[in-house]
């Protein structure tokens, strides 16, 4: 059991109704499993409205701030003053009761992929617990911690932010032994004065480090001096093209990447099942974390060879298409100038007719129009055949592109869904990249469904 009623009551100071035990924690009745504790968070909807449904679907209990309508008087509940605070208390208690070695990962780009790499590397060396998807915010971090089994050997916690002051409280909940900053880039500029401010916020991940903890930092970013100053009290371990832990070379192969790196003075050959030099750099940083945790780096390198990116984060799909293969690079989960540039570089190196469908990049602040238009000047654009644009911000890129590269300019993904599939041919390679709210993941899903229908 993950939590007994007595343990949960002691952790939160709440009031228990019924005698129960739960084997998991859920915030969504659509994916809840039998035996889960349903947490009635308030977001777009009030989770209390779904407690009765959660219990009918097999929830072992519910964490609530009041007895919801439609719930029986003897229902298994943990009643607290505030559900968010109660979830955080569960997370702190779960962290306190485990002897796991914990690594926290933040950064402007690459957090989720690096977290997934680390989980893949460590799971072959001990029981490993990691954040699901991109659960990295004020409820995602405590939820990840509260779900952590007490016999965990390694835990990987992803920490994100949109505004100043968000990272430190989450890092202090996680209490990592190792804290990593993947990179610093012009993301969320509408909430920060400049990129240096973003670097200071990212460096706050080290505020939660346990005594003797290690900061793993990217030496190649322009704000490396800011990171160095902000983490001056830590054991700093740097990675990059010119750093103590070094990326020596990267080359593309038919299956992905081959790279040579040095970690703690020893050289390793990496095989990664994805294109894009940024994956090699993130892998290097992850290996430095593995070393800092005291795990086996050589074994982690072997485990990394079996890892591949997850949906929306650079996953490569080969779809049956008109008697041939349509290749889709699904990078539809998020977008900013740095990550779009990296994705376009991957597309530029691919074989076949190169097509990009790019959606608006959100939260870039007052220079957002210029940042979208500036993508037209990237070196990778020279090798790309057609660029389709989705959204009012990407219209500025469309206008800046050479006429021969301009594809369609759609206001929404729904418009793209109606037009794009009929324009794709076997042998094409398509990059889908945009902020999550643009919904390009739906386009990828439709193409996959069309491929499945043809195959069947």
mmCIF file of N, CA and C in Angstrom, residues 358-417:
data_model
loop_
_atom_site.group_PDB
_atom_site.id
_atom_site.type_symbol
_atom_site.label_atom_id
_atom_site.label_comp_id
_atom_site.label_asym_id
_atom_site.label_seq_id
_atom_site.Cartn_x
_atom_site.Cartn_y
_atom_site.Cartn_z
ATOM 1 N N UNK A 358 4.477 24.729 -38.317
ATOM 2 C CA UNK A 358 4.883 25.409 -37.092
ATOM 3 C C UNK A 358 3.723 26.210 -36.526
ATOM 4 N N UNK A 359 3.460 26.017 -35.237
ATOM 5 C CA UNK A 359 2.402 26.755 -34.549
ATOM 6 C C UNK A 359 2.974 27.847 -33.669
ATOM 7 N N UNK A 360 2.134 28.756 -33.252
ATOM 8 C CA UNK A 360 2.547 29.894 -32.418
ATOM 9 C C UNK A 360 3.391 29.455 -31.226
ATOM 10 N N UNK A 361 4.420 30.261 -30.917
ATOM 11 C CA UNK A 361 5.214 30.115 -29.699
ATOM 12 C C UNK A 361 4.656 31.112 -28.685
ATOM 13 N N UNK A 362 4.187 30.631 -27.549
ATOM 14 C CA UNK A 362 3.497 31.480 -26.574
ATOM 15 C C UNK A 362 4.454 31.984 -25.488
ATOM 16 N N UNK A 363 3.996 33.040 -24.792
ATOM 17 C CA UNK A 363 4.656 33.582 -23.597
ATOM 18 C C UNK A 363 6.051 34.134 -23.880
ATOM 19 N N UNK A 364 6.216 34.795 -25.025
ATOM 20 C CA UNK A 364 7.524 35.350 -25.377
ATOM 21 C C UNK A 364 7.643 36.846 -25.088
ATOM 22 N N UNK A 365 6.570 37.465 -24.639
ATOM 23 C CA UNK A 365 6.662 38.868 -24.266
ATOM 24 C C UNK A 365 6.541 39.835 -25.427
ATOM 25 N N UNK A 366 6.975 41.096 -25.221
ATOM 26 C CA UNK A 366 6.733 42.152 -26.219
ATOM 27 C C UNK A 366 7.457 41.963 -27.544
ATOM 28 N N UNK A 367 8.490 41.139 -27.605
ATOM 29 C CA UNK A 367 9.229 40.918 -28.843
ATOM 30 C C UNK A 367 8.740 39.683 -29.601
ATOM 31 N N UNK A 368 7.551 39.177 -29.250
ATOM 32 C CA UNK A 368 7.097 37.902 -29.799
ATOM 33 C C UNK A 368 6.950 37.921 -31.323
ATOM 34 N N UNK A 369 6.502 39.014 -31.894
ATOM 35 C CA UNK A 369 6.333 39.066 -33.344
ATOM 36 C C UNK A 369 7.684 38.965 -34.049
ATOM 37 N N UNK A 370 8.662 39.733 -33.534
ATOM 38 C CA UNK A 370 9.990 39.702 -34.133
ATOM 39 C C UNK A 370 10.633 38.325 -33.977
ATOM 40 N N UNK A 371 10.399 37.659 -32.838
ATOM 41 C CA UNK A 371 10.987 36.338 -32.605
ATOM 42 C C UNK A 371 10.428 35.300 -33.568
ATOM 43 N N UNK A 372 9.160 35.418 -33.899
ATOM 44 C CA UNK A 372 8.573 34.505 -34.876
ATOM 45 C C UNK A 372 9.150 34.765 -36.272
ATOM 46 N N UNK A 373 9.236 36.020 -36.649
ATOM 47 C CA UNK A 373 9.761 36.356 -37.972
ATOM 48 C C UNK A 373 11.225 35.948 -38.109
ATOM 49 N N UNK A 374 11.974 36.015 -36.995
ATOM 50 C CA UNK A 374 13.412 35.721 -37.038
ATOM 51 C C UNK A 374 13.708 34.264 -37.359
ATOM 52 N N UNK A 375 12.755 33.388 -37.196
ATOM 53 C CA UNK A 375 12.974 31.981 -37.530
ATOM 54 C C UNK A 375 13.310 31.805 -39.011
ATOM 55 N N UNK A 376 12.860 32.736 -39.842
ATOM 56 C CA UNK A 376 13.112 32.640 -41.286
ATOM 57 C C UNK A 376 14.595 32.726 -41.605
ATOM 58 N N UNK A 377 15.383 33.346 -40.713
ATOM 59 C CA UNK A 377 16.812 33.546 -40.978
ATOM 60 C C UNK A 377 17.677 32.403 -40.463
ATOM 61 N N UNK A 378 17.086 31.397 -39.838
ATOM 62 C CA UNK A 378 17.873 30.276 -39.327
ATOM 63 C C UNK A 378 18.542 29.521 -40.478
ATOM 64 N N UNK A 379 19.765 29.070 -40.256
ATOM 65 C CA UNK A 379 20.491 28.338 -41.298
ATOM 66 C C UNK A 379 19.708 27.114 -41.764
ATOM 67 N N UNK A 380 19.030 26.436 -40.825
ATOM 68 C CA UNK A 380 18.301 25.211 -41.176
ATOM 69 C C UNK A 380 17.212 25.466 -42.200
ATOM 70 N N UNK A 381 16.667 26.678 -42.245
ATOM 71 C CA UNK A 381 15.586 26.989 -43.174
ATOM 72 C C UNK A 381 16.002 26.792 -44.636
ATOM 73 N N UNK A 382 17.298 26.935 -44.923
ATOM 74 C CA UNK A 382 17.751 26.815 -46.303
ATOM 75 C C UNK A 382 17.494 25.423 -46.873
ATOM 76 N N UNK A 383 17.481 24.406 -45.985
ATOM 77 C CA UNK A 383 17.323 23.024 -46.458
ATOM 78 C C UNK A 383 15.878 22.556 -46.436
ATOM 79 N N UNK A 384 14.969 23.379 -45.951
ATOM 80 C CA UNK A 384 13.576 22.960 -45.794
ATOM 81 C C UNK A 384 12.776 23.407 -47.006
ATOM 82 N N UNK A 385 11.953 22.504 -47.506
ATOM 83 C CA UNK A 385 11.227 22.776 -48.752
ATOM 84 C C UNK A 385 10.005 23.658 -48.541
ATOM 85 N N UNK A 386 9.192 23.326 -47.543
ATOM 86 C CA UNK A 386 7.936 24.051 -47.343
ATOM 87 C C UNK A 386 7.688 24.255 -45.850
ATOM 88 N N UNK A 387 7.229 25.454 -45.489
ATOM 89 C CA UNK A 387 6.894 25.761 -44.101
ATOM 90 C C UNK A 387 5.444 26.222 -44.046
ATOM 91 N N UNK A 388 4.605 25.441 -43.386
ATOM 92 C CA UNK A 388 3.232 25.837 -43.117
ATOM 93 C C UNK A 388 3.175 26.492 -41.741
ATOM 94 N N UNK A 389 2.341 27.493 -41.576
ATOM 95 C CA UNK A 389 2.263 28.249 -40.325
ATOM 96 C C UNK A 389 0.844 28.214 -39.769
ATOM 97 N N UNK A 390 0.748 28.055 -38.447
ATOM 98 C CA UNK A 390 -0.550 27.988 -37.776
ATOM 99 C C UNK A 390 -0.598 29.024 -36.668
ATOM 100 N N UNK A 391 -1.582 29.927 -36.737
ATOM 101 C CA UNK A 391 -1.792 30.905 -35.682
ATOM 102 C C UNK A 391 -1.393 32.307 -36.086
ATOM 103 N N UNK A 392 -1.901 33.310 -35.372
ATOM 104 C CA UNK A 392 -1.642 34.712 -35.722
ATOM 105 C C UNK A 392 -0.192 35.133 -35.540
ATOM 106 N N UNK A 393 0.529 34.527 -34.587
ATOM 107 C CA UNK A 393 1.931 34.901 -34.394
ATOM 108 C C UNK A 393 2.813 34.324 -35.496
ATOM 109 N N UNK A 394 2.548 33.092 -35.887
ATOM 110 C CA UNK A 394 3.331 32.479 -36.959
ATOM 111 C C UNK A 394 3.072 33.143 -38.310
ATOM 112 N N UNK A 395 2.042 33.967 -38.406
ATOM 113 C CA UNK A 395 1.824 34.735 -39.639
ATOM 114 C C UNK A 395 3.013 35.647 -39.918
ATOM 115 N N UNK A 396 3.708 36.058 -38.864
ATOM 116 C CA UNK A 396 4.882 36.929 -39.051
ATOM 117 C C UNK A 396 6.046 36.136 -39.647
ATOM 118 N N UNK A 397 6.180 34.871 -39.289
ATOM 119 C CA UNK A 397 7.168 34.030 -39.950
ATOM 120 C C UNK A 397 6.783 33.822 -41.407
ATOM 121 N N UNK A 398 5.521 33.546 -41.654
ATOM 122 C CA UNK A 398 5.046 33.303 -43.020
ATOM 123 C C UNK A 398 5.408 34.471 -43.922
ATOM 124 N N UNK A 399 5.217 35.682 -43.418
ATOM 125 C CA UNK A 399 5.519 36.873 -44.221
ATOM 126 C C UNK A 399 7.021 37.038 -44.455
ATOM 127 N N UNK A 400 7.832 36.536 -43.512
ATOM 128 C CA UNK A 400 9.287 36.710 -43.613
ATOM 129 C C UNK A 400 9.961 35.634 -44.454
ATOM 130 N N UNK A 401 9.272 34.565 -44.747
ATOM 131 C CA UNK A 401 9.858 33.457 -45.500
ATOM 132 C C UNK A 401 10.030 33.812 -46.976
ATOM 133 N N UNK A 402 11.042 33.248 -47.625
ATOM 134 C CA UNK A 402 11.112 33.383 -49.091
ATOM 135 C C UNK A 402 9.856 32.783 -49.721
ATOM 136 N N UNK A 403 9.407 33.358 -50.801
ATOM 137 C CA UNK A 403 8.146 32.942 -51.420
ATOM 138 C C UNK A 403 8.150 31.457 -51.738
ATOM 139 N N UNK A 404 9.292 30.940 -52.178
ATOM 140 C CA UNK A 404 9.333 29.530 -52.589
ATOM 141 C C UNK A 404 9.195 28.568 -51.419
ATOM 142 N N UNK A 405 9.365 29.030 -50.191
ATOM 143 C CA UNK A 405 9.233 28.149 -49.033
ATOM 144 C C UNK A 405 7.880 28.296 -48.328
ATOM 145 N N UNK A 406 7.132 29.308 -48.707
ATOM 146 C CA UNK A 406 5.861 29.563 -48.026
ATOM 147 C C UNK A 406 4.840 28.487 -48.361
ATOM 148 N N UNK A 407 4.348 27.842 -47.302
ATOM 149 C CA UNK A 407 3.214 26.954 -47.466
ATOM 150 C C UNK A 407 1.952 27.716 -47.133
ATOM 151 N N UNK A 408 1.036 27.038 -46.473
ATOM 152 C CA UNK A 408 -0.225 27.682 -46.097
ATOM 153 C C UNK A 408 -0.057 28.476 -44.804
ATOM 154 N N UNK A 409 -0.937 29.449 -44.611
ATOM 155 C CA UNK A 409 -1.040 30.162 -43.345
ATOM 156 C C UNK A 409 -2.441 29.906 -42.807
ATOM 157 N N UNK A 410 -2.535 29.062 -41.777
ATOM 158 C CA UNK A 410 -3.810 28.705 -41.169
ATOM 159 C C UNK A 410 -3.966 29.396 -39.828
ATOM 160 N N UNK A 411 -5.169 29.783 -39.526
ATOM 161 C CA UNK A 411 -5.432 30.424 -38.240
ATOM 162 C C UNK A 411 -5.535 29.424 -37.103
ATOM 163 N N UNK A 412 -5.859 28.183 -37.428
ATOM 164 C CA UNK A 412 -6.057 27.188 -36.380
ATOM 165 C C UNK A 412 -5.640 25.816 -36.877
ATOM 166 N N UNK A 413 -5.433 24.902 -35.921
ATOM 167 C CA UNK A 413 -5.112 23.521 -36.268
ATOM 168 C C UNK A 413 -6.286 22.864 -36.990
ATOM 169 N N UNK A 414 -7.507 23.270 -36.650
ATOM 170 C CA UNK A 414 -8.675 22.702 -37.325
ATOM 171 C C UNK A 414 -8.612 22.965 -38.831
ATOM 172 N N UNK A 415 -8.186 24.158 -39.226
ATOM 173 C CA UNK A 415 -8.039 24.466 -40.652
ATOM 174 C C UNK A 415 -6.939 23.604 -41.270
ATOM 175 N N UNK A 416 -5.850 23.424 -40.535
ATOM 176 C CA UNK A 416 -4.751 22.597 -41.049
ATOM 177 C C UNK A 416 -5.186 21.155 -41.228
ATOM 178 N N UNK A 417 -6.001 20.651 -40.301
ATOM 179 C CA UNK A 417 -6.498 19.278 -40.393
ATOM 180 C C UNK A 417 -7.304 19.060 -41.666
#
